[in-house]
Amino acid sequence: MIDFAIDDATREQLAQTREWGRTAMRPAGLEADRSAAPLPALHPYFAKFVERGGGRTRWAGPAGRARAEKPRSVVASLLVVEELAYWDRGVMVADPGPGLPEGNVLALGSEEQKERFLGPFLELDRPRWACFAMTEPGAGSDAAAIATSARRDGDGWILGGAKCFIGGASRADWILVQATLDVRSGRAAQRAFFVERGTPGLGGFKIEKKMGLRAYESTSFTLADCRVPAANLLGGESRGEQRADYATAMRTFNAGRPIIAANAVGMGRAALDEAIAFAREHELLHRERVRDRLEAMARKLLMARLVCLRAGWLADRERPNITEASMAKALAAGVAQEATTLGMELIGATGARGDHLIEKLYRDVKAMDIVEGTGQVQRVIIARNLVGLPR
Ligand SMILES: Cc1cc2nc3c(=O)[nH]c(=O)nc-3n(C[C@H](O)[C@H](O)[C@H](O)COP(=O)(O)OP(=O)(O)OC[C@H]3O[C@@H](n4cnc5c(N)ncnc54)[C@H](O)[C@@H]3O)c2cc1C
């Protein structure tokens, strides 16, 4: 029996998230969007975020004591990220913390690496960021094609290449860089390396211009003869498991897909709420056709939410959920785009003027179809699983 019930503590966490979203995230997101620039690292929003306990690692610490307060289940965490994205998905990604690579470090990092790289996120003295760099100008959907090279040199490694569209790269304390030992050997030759801020050869940071989600930076950078110590190879030298780094990177994306789906549902809900508020204010609700369209949208959003929660429910039981995670993302990103389109159509000229939330949501939501595997790639994964082909 599927049961998405949540406990009182999660209900309380959702209420707090709603209040924080309304009072802090939404205004910060609008500010960044209107100025067409990411929120600066020294923005008071981030200091407040850290003050209220955000940005900490899930790692329990060397003594197993410290632990950031986290949702108690994947289902609960999906509900929380849906709520965060309802208020501002760009600000949610901009929030300080060990972010996307934390899971890779917890899964594969040595104890020494956890202490070195996650330790500073136990008790934050200031907002800190970390990020994961996979995408390259020549390798997006086909992550096995990355060309950033790693070459052994004495007691270290030399990295060379270029990455693009990496969230938070220029402000990160360290970047987990996916590189290859031999570009002809595909995924088996991939390894991940910690590259710390200020490492000579790490540079050329360029913040990309984005149509939406402007609150966080998406940054390209280069690695030119960038030397890192042997201790910065994720998992260390001795780990013999050949494809572990690539497989772990892919697991990060698999775990991320329901999160992106939940974000999309939150953004779609926000768009629907804007449309209903406008229709009420402008006395459009007596029109049956208008009500029909709102009703259809609410129904599709609920469907997307249920598929997303089912992917989380399976993850909570440690059952395979690759198909469900891909279905959730493919479905929710499409439905959320539909919801923002409906909002734009109903709100009409008022929405198109450029200072209405619906117009921002319309631009923000497209990325939900692109990041962590495009909608098209999700459909490829679902179809291959359906007919029993290897992924
Ligand atoms: C806002 C934003 C934030 C991002 N943040 C990060 C980040 O923090 N870290 C990071 O590493 N990357 C990040 N990315 C990059 C993102 O992961 C890639 O954009 C994504 O993987 C798609 O790659 P691509 O843009 O190169 O498109 P391509 O892979 O070139 O795809 C182009 C088109 O071809 C289609 N296509 C590709 N392969 C297939 C196939 N096998 N079958 C059918 N169709 C196919 C795709 O669906 C797409 O429509 C971000 C991107 C965006 C837009």
Short mmCIF file of C-alpha atoms and ligand atoms in Angstrom, two decimals:
data_model
loop_
_atom_site.label_atom_id
_atom_site.label_comp_id
_atom_site.label_asym_id
_atom_site.label_seq_id
_atom_site.Cartn_x
_atom_site.Cartn_y
_atom_site.Cartn_z
CA MET A 1 0.00 0.00 0.00
CA ILE A 2 1.37 3.39 -0.95
CA ASP A 3 1.16 5.92 1.84
CA PHE A 4 2.44 9.48 1.50
CA ALA A 5 1.51 10.47 5.05
CA ILE A 6 3.92 12.87 6.77
CA ASP A 7 4.61 13.32 10.44
CA ASP A 8 4.03 16.44 12.55
CA ALA A 9 7.67 17.50 12.40
CA THR A 10 7.58 17.52 8.58
CA ARG A 11 4.29 19.42 8.64
CA GLU A 12 5.93 22.00 10.89
CA GLN A 13 8.98 22.14 8.58
CA LEU A 14 6.68 22.77 5.60
CA ALA A 15 4.94 25.60 7.44
CA GLN A 16 8.30 27.20 8.26
CA THR A 17 9.46 26.75 4.65
CA ARG A 18 6.28 28.48 3.43
CA GLU A 19 6.89 31.46 5.72
CA TRP A 20 10.58 31.71 4.78
CA GLY A 21 9.69 31.38 1.11
CA ARG A 22 7.09 34.13 1.29
CA THR A 23 9.12 36.60 3.34
CA ALA A 24 12.70 35.97 2.14
CA MET A 25 12.97 33.78 -0.97
CA ARG A 26 10.33 35.37 -3.21
CA PRO A 27 11.64 38.95 -2.66
CA ALA A 28 15.28 37.84 -3.18
CA GLY A 29 14.35 36.00 -6.39
CA LEU A 30 12.48 38.99 -7.80
CA GLU A 31 15.39 41.26 -6.92
CA ALA A 32 17.88 39.03 -8.79
CA ASP A 33 15.57 38.66 -11.76
CA ARG A 34 14.96 42.38 -12.09
CA SER A 35 18.67 43.16 -11.88
CA ALA A 36 19.44 40.24 -14.27
CA ALA A 37 22.32 39.10 -12.05
CA PRO A 38 22.88 36.37 -9.46
CA LEU A 39 22.49 37.33 -5.81
CA PRO A 40 26.00 38.34 -4.69
CA ALA A 41 27.72 36.02 -2.22
CA LEU A 42 27.61 38.80 0.40
CA HIS A 43 23.86 39.41 -0.02
CA PRO A 44 22.16 39.63 3.41
CA TYR A 45 19.73 36.91 2.30
CA PHE A 46 22.56 34.32 2.50
CA ALA A 47 23.71 35.48 5.93
CA LYS A 48 20.10 35.15 7.18
CA PHE A 49 19.85 31.72 5.59
CA VAL A 50 22.93 30.54 7.48
CA GLU A 51 21.76 32.19 10.70
CA ARG A 52 18.55 30.15 10.66
CA GLY A 53 20.57 26.93 10.35
CA GLY A 54 20.73 26.44 6.56
CA GLY A 55 23.69 25.34 4.45
CA ARG A 56 24.96 22.57 6.78
CA THR A 57 26.19 19.17 5.67
CA ARG A 58 24.30 15.90 6.18
CA TRP A 59 27.61 14.34 7.24
CA ALA A 60 27.49 13.56 10.95
CA GLY A 61 31.06 14.77 11.55
CA PRO A 62 34.11 12.97 12.95
CA ALA A 63 32.43 12.35 16.30
CA GLY A 64 29.09 11.53 14.68
CA ARG A 65 27.45 14.38 16.58
CA ALA A 66 26.59 17.35 14.44
CA ARG A 67 23.81 16.89 11.94
CA ALA A 68 21.84 19.42 10.01
CA GLU A 69 18.13 19.09 10.43
CA LYS A 70 16.92 17.25 7.36
CA PRO A 71 13.58 15.81 6.28
CA ARG A 72 13.00 12.31 7.61
CA SER A 73 12.22 10.61 4.30
CA VAL A 74 12.64 11.14 0.56
CA VAL A 75 8.88 11.78 0.31
CA ALA A 76 9.15 14.48 3.00
CA SER A 77 12.18 16.04 1.28
CA LEU A 78 10.30 16.14 -2.04
CA LEU A 79 7.44 18.02 -0.40
CA VAL A 80 9.91 20.50 1.07
CA VAL A 81 11.72 21.15 -2.24
CA GLU A 82 8.35 21.52 -3.98
CA GLU A 83 7.47 24.25 -1.47
CA LEU A 84 10.87 25.95 -1.84
CA ALA A 85 10.50 26.07 -5.64
CA TYR A 86 6.95 27.40 -5.27
CA TRP A 87 8.53 30.53 -3.78
CA ASP A 88 11.69 30.69 -5.89
CA ARG A 89 13.55 27.84 -7.50
CA GLY A 90 16.51 30.03 -8.49
CA VAL A 91 17.04 31.16 -4.89
CA MET A 92 16.71 27.56 -3.70
CA VAL A 93 19.68 26.59 -5.90
CA ALA A 94 21.59 29.72 -4.88
CA ASP A 95 21.31 28.76 -1.21
CA PRO A 96 24.68 28.01 0.43
CA GLY A 97 25.64 24.43 1.26
CA PRO A 98 27.63 21.45 0.00
CA GLY A 99 24.97 21.00 -2.68
CA LEU A 100 25.01 18.46 -5.47
CA PRO A 101 28.42 16.83 -4.80
CA GLU A 102 27.68 16.10 -1.14
CA GLY A 103 26.10 12.77 -2.06
CA ASN A 104 29.17 11.73 -4.08
CA VAL A 105 31.49 12.59 -1.19
CA LEU A 106 29.32 10.72 1.33
CA ALA A 107 29.18 7.68 -0.97
CA LEU A 108 32.79 7.51 -2.12
CA GLY A 109 34.93 9.91 -0.11
CA SER A 110 37.51 8.70 2.39
CA GLU A 111 37.05 9.75 6.03
CA GLU A 112 39.89 12.23 5.57
CA GLN A 113 38.14 13.75 2.53
CA LYS A 114 34.82 14.02 4.37
CA GLU A 115 36.59 15.85 7.18
CA ARG A 116 38.52 18.15 4.82
CA PHE A 117 35.73 19.00 2.40
CA LEU A 118 32.50 18.56 4.37
CA GLY A 119 33.95 19.48 7.78
CA PRO A 120 33.74 23.25 7.10
CA PHE A 121 30.00 22.78 6.42
CA LEU A 122 29.34 21.34 9.91
CA GLU A 123 29.27 24.65 11.76
CA LEU A 124 29.21 27.50 9.29
CA ASP A 125 31.22 30.62 10.09
CA ARG A 126 29.96 32.18 6.81
CA PRO A 127 27.93 31.13 3.78
CA ARG A 128 29.91 28.45 1.93
CA TRP A 129 29.26 26.72 -1.36
CA ALA A 130 30.51 23.63 -3.20
CA CYS A 131 29.57 22.46 -6.67
CA PHE A 132 29.71 19.60 -9.10
CA ALA A 133 31.13 20.12 -12.58
CA MET A 134 30.19 17.60 -15.21
CA THR A 135 28.87 19.48 -18.27
CA GLU A 136 31.31 20.68 -20.93
CA PRO A 137 30.87 22.59 -24.18
CA GLY A 138 31.08 19.21 -25.99
CA ALA A 139 29.41 16.96 -23.41
CA GLY A 140 25.91 17.65 -22.07
CA SER A 141 23.41 14.81 -22.29
CA ASP A 142 26.18 12.40 -23.20
CA ALA A 143 28.09 12.66 -19.94
CA ALA A 144 30.29 9.72 -20.97
CA ALA A 145 31.86 12.00 -23.61
CA ILE A 146 33.57 14.45 -21.25
CA ALA A 147 37.06 15.46 -22.38
CA THR A 148 38.49 17.25 -19.32
CA SER A 149 41.68 15.27 -18.78
CA ALA A 150 43.44 14.04 -15.65
CA ARG A 151 47.07 13.02 -15.93
CA ARG A 152 49.23 11.58 -13.16
CA ASP A 153 52.25 13.73 -12.36
CA GLY A 154 54.51 12.72 -9.49
CA ASP A 155 52.53 12.95 -6.29
CA GLY A 156 49.59 14.74 -7.88
CA TRP A 157 47.32 15.08 -10.87
CA ILE A 158 47.22 17.63 -13.68
CA LEU A 159 43.75 18.58 -14.88
CA GLY A 160 43.02 20.28 -18.20
CA GLY A 161 39.79 21.24 -19.91
CA ALA A 162 36.71 23.44 -19.74
CA LYS A 163 33.36 23.17 -17.98
CA CYS A 164 30.20 25.16 -18.53
CA PHE A 165 26.84 25.92 -16.92
CA ILE A 166 28.09 24.91 -13.48
CA GLY A 167 25.91 26.21 -10.63
CA GLY A 168 27.81 28.39 -8.17
CA ALA A 169 31.31 27.62 -9.53
CA SER A 170 32.93 31.02 -8.97
CA ARG A 171 31.89 31.21 -5.30
CA ALA A 172 32.49 27.56 -4.39
CA ASP A 173 35.11 26.63 -1.77
CA TRP A 174 35.74 23.55 -3.90
CA ILE A 175 34.47 22.09 -7.14
CA LEU A 176 34.13 18.36 -7.68
CA VAL A 177 35.40 18.08 -11.26
CA GLN A 178 34.57 15.05 -13.37
CA ALA A 179 37.57 14.23 -15.60
CA THR A 180 38.82 11.37 -17.72
CA LEU A 181 42.08 9.45 -17.55
CA ASP A 182 41.68 8.44 -21.19
CA VAL A 183 39.15 10.12 -23.43
CA ARG A 184 38.89 7.02 -25.69
CA SER A 185 37.81 4.77 -22.82
CA GLY A 186 34.49 6.48 -22.08
CA ARG A 187 32.84 6.19 -18.70
CA ALA A 188 35.23 3.56 -17.28
CA ALA A 189 38.07 6.09 -17.29
CA GLN A 190 36.21 8.85 -15.43
CA ARG A 191 37.31 10.06 -12.02
CA ALA A 192 36.25 12.96 -9.82
CA PHE A 193 38.70 15.46 -8.30
CA PHE A 194 38.32 18.13 -5.63
CA VAL A 195 39.63 21.42 -7.00
CA GLU A 196 39.86 24.06 -4.31
CA ARG A 197 39.26 27.74 -4.89
CA GLY A 198 42.50 29.54 -5.69
CA THR A 199 44.24 26.48 -7.14
CA PRO A 200 46.62 27.79 -9.84
CA GLY A 201 45.21 26.96 -13.30
CA LEU A 202 41.57 27.14 -12.17
CA GLY A 203 40.17 30.31 -13.73
CA GLY A 204 38.41 32.00 -16.62
CA PHE A 205 35.16 32.16 -14.64
CA LYS A 206 32.36 33.56 -16.76
CA ILE A 207 28.83 33.84 -15.45
CA GLU A 208 26.43 32.84 -18.23
CA LYS A 209 23.52 35.03 -19.21
CA LYS A 210 20.33 33.12 -18.43
CA MET A 211 16.72 33.54 -19.53
CA GLY A 212 15.49 32.49 -16.08
CA LEU A 213 16.58 31.28 -12.63
CA ARG A 214 18.84 34.29 -12.48
CA ALA A 215 19.27 34.22 -8.68
CA TYR A 216 22.05 31.64 -8.93
CA GLU A 217 25.09 31.77 -11.11
CA SER A 218 25.68 29.26 -13.88
CA THR A 219 29.34 29.57 -14.68
CA SER A 220 31.87 28.36 -17.22
CA PHE A 221 35.51 27.98 -16.24
CA THR A 222 38.77 26.47 -17.44
CA LEU A 223 41.38 24.17 -15.95
CA ALA A 224 44.77 24.94 -17.47
CA ASP A 225 47.53 22.63 -16.22
CA CYS A 226 45.72 22.69 -12.92
CA ARG A 227 47.66 20.65 -10.36
CA VAL A 228 45.85 18.98 -7.46
CA PRO A 229 47.40 16.69 -4.82
CA ALA A 230 46.81 12.93 -5.00
CA ALA A 231 44.66 13.27 -1.86
CA ASN A 232 42.11 15.21 -3.96
CA LEU A 233 41.11 12.20 -6.04
CA LEU A 234 37.63 11.29 -4.75
CA GLY A 235 37.87 8.00 -2.88
CA GLY A 236 41.66 7.95 -2.98
CA GLU A 237 44.15 6.02 -5.11
CA SER A 238 43.57 2.57 -3.74
CA ARG A 239 39.95 2.24 -4.76
CA GLY A 240 39.96 -0.36 -7.50
CA GLU A 241 36.32 -0.19 -8.52
CA GLN A 242 36.67 0.90 -12.12
CA ARG A 243 33.39 2.62 -12.95
CA ALA A 244 32.56 3.84 -9.49
CA ASP A 245 33.00 7.55 -10.18
CA TYR A 246 30.84 7.59 -13.29
CA ALA A 247 28.24 5.35 -11.64
CA THR A 248 28.16 7.58 -8.56
CA ALA A 249 27.79 10.69 -10.72
CA MET A 250 24.87 9.02 -12.48
CA ARG A 251 23.33 8.03 -9.13
CA THR A 252 23.52 11.69 -8.12
CA PHE A 253 21.46 12.55 -11.20
CA ASN A 254 19.03 9.66 -10.59
CA ALA A 255 18.43 10.90 -7.04
CA GLY A 256 18.11 14.43 -8.41
CA ARG A 257 15.38 13.73 -10.95
CA PRO A 258 12.46 13.49 -8.49
CA ILE A 259 13.81 16.67 -6.87
CA ILE A 260 13.69 18.52 -10.20
CA ALA A 261 10.21 17.05 -10.76
CA ALA A 262 9.06 18.30 -7.35
CA ASN A 263 10.55 21.73 -8.12
CA ALA A 264 8.58 21.79 -11.37
CA VAL A 265 5.35 20.89 -9.53
CA GLY A 266 5.99 23.75 -7.08
CA MET A 267 6.56 26.23 -9.92
CA GLY A 268 3.46 24.96 -11.73
CA ARG A 269 1.40 25.44 -8.54
CA ALA A 270 2.72 29.00 -8.22
CA ALA A 271 1.68 29.70 -11.83
CA LEU A 272 -1.78 28.23 -11.24
CA ASP A 273 -2.22 30.34 -8.10
CA GLU A 274 -1.25 33.47 -10.05
CA ALA A 275 -3.75 32.57 -12.79
CA ILE A 276 -6.58 31.96 -10.30
CA ALA A 277 -5.83 35.19 -8.40
CA PHE A 278 -5.86 37.18 -11.64
CA ALA A 279 -9.04 35.52 -12.90
CA ARG A 280 -10.75 36.25 -9.57
CA GLU A 281 -9.62 39.86 -9.49
CA HIS A 282 -10.71 40.46 -13.09
CA GLU A 283 -14.01 38.64 -12.76
CA LEU A 284 -13.16 35.90 -15.21
CA LEU A 285 -14.21 33.01 -12.97
CA HIS A 286 -17.86 33.09 -14.07
CA ARG A 287 -16.68 31.89 -17.50
CA GLU A 288 -16.95 28.14 -17.70
CA ARG A 289 -14.12 27.88 -20.25
CA VAL A 290 -11.75 29.68 -17.89
CA ARG A 291 -12.74 27.42 -14.98
CA ASP A 292 -12.28 24.35 -17.22
CA ARG A 293 -8.74 25.32 -18.05
CA LEU A 294 -7.87 25.98 -14.40
CA GLU A 295 -9.42 22.67 -13.39
CA ALA A 296 -7.48 20.72 -16.05
CA MET A 297 -4.25 22.32 -14.88
CA ALA A 298 -4.87 21.49 -11.21
CA ARG A 299 -5.61 17.88 -12.19
CA LYS A 300 -2.40 17.52 -14.24
CA LEU A 301 -0.29 19.08 -11.49
CA LEU A 302 -1.69 16.62 -8.96
CA MET A 303 -0.92 13.72 -11.32
CA ALA A 304 2.67 14.92 -11.73
CA ARG A 305 2.99 15.31 -7.96
CA LEU A 306 1.76 11.77 -7.31
CA VAL A 307 4.19 10.24 -9.83
CA CYS A 308 6.98 12.24 -8.23
CA LEU A 309 6.06 11.13 -4.71
CA ARG A 310 5.85 7.53 -5.89
CA ALA A 311 9.46 7.78 -7.12
CA GLY A 312 10.38 9.08 -3.64
CA TRP A 313 8.33 6.41 -1.88
CA LEU A 314 10.25 3.70 -3.79
CA ALA A 315 13.56 5.39 -2.89
CA ASP A 316 12.52 5.39 0.79
CA ARG A 317 12.15 1.60 0.52
CA GLU A 318 15.45 1.28 -1.36
CA ARG A 319 13.59 -0.16 -4.30
CA PRO A 320 14.64 0.57 -7.91
CA ASN A 321 13.02 3.78 -9.14
CA ILE A 322 14.89 4.77 -12.30
CA THR A 323 11.83 4.53 -14.54
CA GLU A 324 9.61 6.33 -12.02
CA ALA A 325 12.24 9.05 -11.43
CA SER A 326 12.51 9.65 -15.18
CA MET A 327 8.72 9.56 -15.59
CA ALA A 328 8.32 12.08 -12.78
CA LYS A 329 10.79 14.49 -14.35
CA ALA A 330 9.49 14.09 -17.91
CA LEU A 331 5.88 14.55 -16.78
CA ALA A 332 6.32 17.33 -14.21
CA ALA A 333 8.55 19.56 -16.35
CA GLY A 334 6.01 19.43 -19.19
CA VAL A 335 3.01 20.05 -16.93
CA ALA A 336 4.75 22.97 -15.21
CA GLN A 337 5.54 24.57 -18.57
CA GLU A 338 1.88 24.16 -19.48
CA ALA A 339 0.83 25.82 -16.22
CA THR A 340 3.04 28.86 -16.81
CA THR A 341 1.77 29.09 -20.40
CA LEU A 342 -1.81 29.00 -19.17
CA GLY A 343 -0.95 31.74 -16.66
CA MET A 344 0.61 33.89 -19.38
CA GLU A 345 -2.46 33.44 -21.59
CA LEU A 346 -4.98 34.23 -18.87
CA ILE A 347 -3.09 37.16 -17.45
CA GLY A 348 -2.46 38.37 -20.98
CA ALA A 349 -1.00 41.82 -21.57
CA THR A 350 -0.54 42.41 -17.83
CA GLY A 351 1.69 39.32 -17.68
CA ALA A 352 3.59 40.15 -20.84
CA ARG A 353 4.69 43.57 -19.60
CA GLY A 354 7.62 41.99 -17.80
CA ASP A 355 7.02 42.90 -14.16
CA HIS A 356 4.50 40.21 -13.25
CA LEU A 357 5.56 37.04 -11.44
CA ILE A 358 3.94 34.87 -14.12
CA GLU A 359 6.37 36.13 -16.75
CA LYS A 360 9.33 35.24 -14.51
CA LEU A 361 7.88 31.77 -13.83
CA TYR A 362 7.39 31.30 -17.59
CA ARG A 363 11.12 31.94 -18.13
CA ASP A 364 12.29 30.08 -14.99
CA VAL A 365 10.46 26.86 -15.67
CA LYS A 366 12.11 25.88 -18.96
CA ALA A 367 15.28 24.78 -17.16
CA MET A 368 13.29 22.05 -15.39
CA ASP A 369 13.11 20.32 -18.77
CA ILE A 370 16.87 20.65 -19.33
CA VAL A 371 18.84 20.10 -16.12
CA GLU A 372 19.88 16.65 -14.87
CA GLY A 373 18.86 14.98 -18.12
CA THR A 374 16.59 16.62 -20.67
CA GLY A 375 12.96 15.56 -21.05
CA GLN A 376 13.92 13.85 -24.30
CA VAL A 377 16.66 11.88 -22.54
CA GLN A 378 14.19 10.86 -19.79
CA ARG A 379 11.87 9.50 -22.49
CA VAL A 380 14.80 7.54 -23.98
CA ILE A 381 15.53 6.05 -20.53
CA ILE A 382 11.88 5.12 -19.92
CA ALA A 383 11.54 3.52 -23.35
CA ARG A 384 14.76 1.51 -23.00
CA ASN A 385 13.72 0.26 -19.55
CA LEU A 386 10.28 -0.57 -20.89
CA VAL A 387 11.60 -2.87 -23.61
CA GLY A 388 14.49 -4.22 -21.55
CA LEU A 389 17.43 -2.59 -23.35
CA PRO A 390 20.56 -1.69 -21.36
CA ARG A 391 20.71 1.97 -20.34
C1 LIG B 1 20.02 26.44 -15.83
C2 LIG B 1 21.02 25.32 -16.03
C3 LIG B 1 21.79 24.87 -14.97
C4 LIG B 1 22.74 23.84 -15.12
N1 LIG B 1 23.51 23.45 -14.05
C5 LIG B 1 24.47 22.50 -14.22
C6 LIG B 1 25.39 22.15 -13.13
O1 LIG B 1 25.31 22.70 -12.02
N2 LIG B 1 26.36 21.20 -13.35
C7 LIG B 1 26.47 20.59 -14.58
O2 LIG B 1 27.37 19.74 -14.72
N3 LIG B 1 25.64 20.92 -15.63
C8 LIG B 1 24.65 21.86 -15.48
N4 LIG B 1 23.82 22.21 -16.53
C9 LIG B 1 23.99 21.58 -17.83
C10 LIG B 1 22.90 20.59 -18.16
O3 LIG B 1 23.08 19.40 -17.41
C11 LIG B 1 22.96 20.33 -19.68
O4 LIG B 1 22.50 21.52 -20.31
C12 LIG B 1 22.09 19.17 -20.08
O5 LIG B 1 22.67 17.97 -19.67
C13 LIG B 1 21.87 19.12 -21.60
O6 LIG B 1 23.08 19.20 -22.28
P1 LIG B 1 23.26 20.22 -23.51
O7 LIG B 1 22.68 21.52 -23.12
O8 LIG B 1 24.67 20.15 -23.94
O9 LIG B 1 22.33 19.63 -24.67
P2 LIG B 1 22.66 18.42 -25.66
O10 LIG B 1 23.11 17.23 -24.90
O11 LIG B 1 23.57 18.93 -26.73
O12 LIG B 1 21.24 18.13 -26.25
C14 LIG B 1 20.64 18.95 -27.28
C15 LIG B 1 19.28 18.36 -27.63
O13 LIG B 1 19.44 17.01 -28.10
C16 LIG B 1 18.62 16.12 -27.35
N5 LIG B 1 19.34 14.83 -27.16
C17 LIG B 1 20.61 14.66 -26.73
N6 LIG B 1 20.91 13.32 -26.67
C18 LIG B 1 19.79 12.67 -27.07
C19 LIG B 1 19.45 11.28 -27.23
N7 LIG B 1 20.35 10.30 -26.92
N8 LIG B 1 18.24 10.98 -27.68
C20 LIG B 1 17.32 11.94 -27.97
N9 LIG B 1 17.59 13.27 -27.85
C21 LIG B 1 18.79 13.63 -27.40
C22 LIG B 1 18.41 16.79 -26.00
O14 LIG B 1 17.21 16.38 -25.41
C23 LIG B 1 18.34 18.27 -26.41
O15 LIG B 1 17.05 18.58 -26.81
C24 LIG B 1 22.87 23.22 -16.39
C25 LIG B 1 22.09 23.67 -17.47
C26 LIG B 1 21.16 24.69 -17.32
C27 LIG B 1 20.32 25.12 -18.50
#
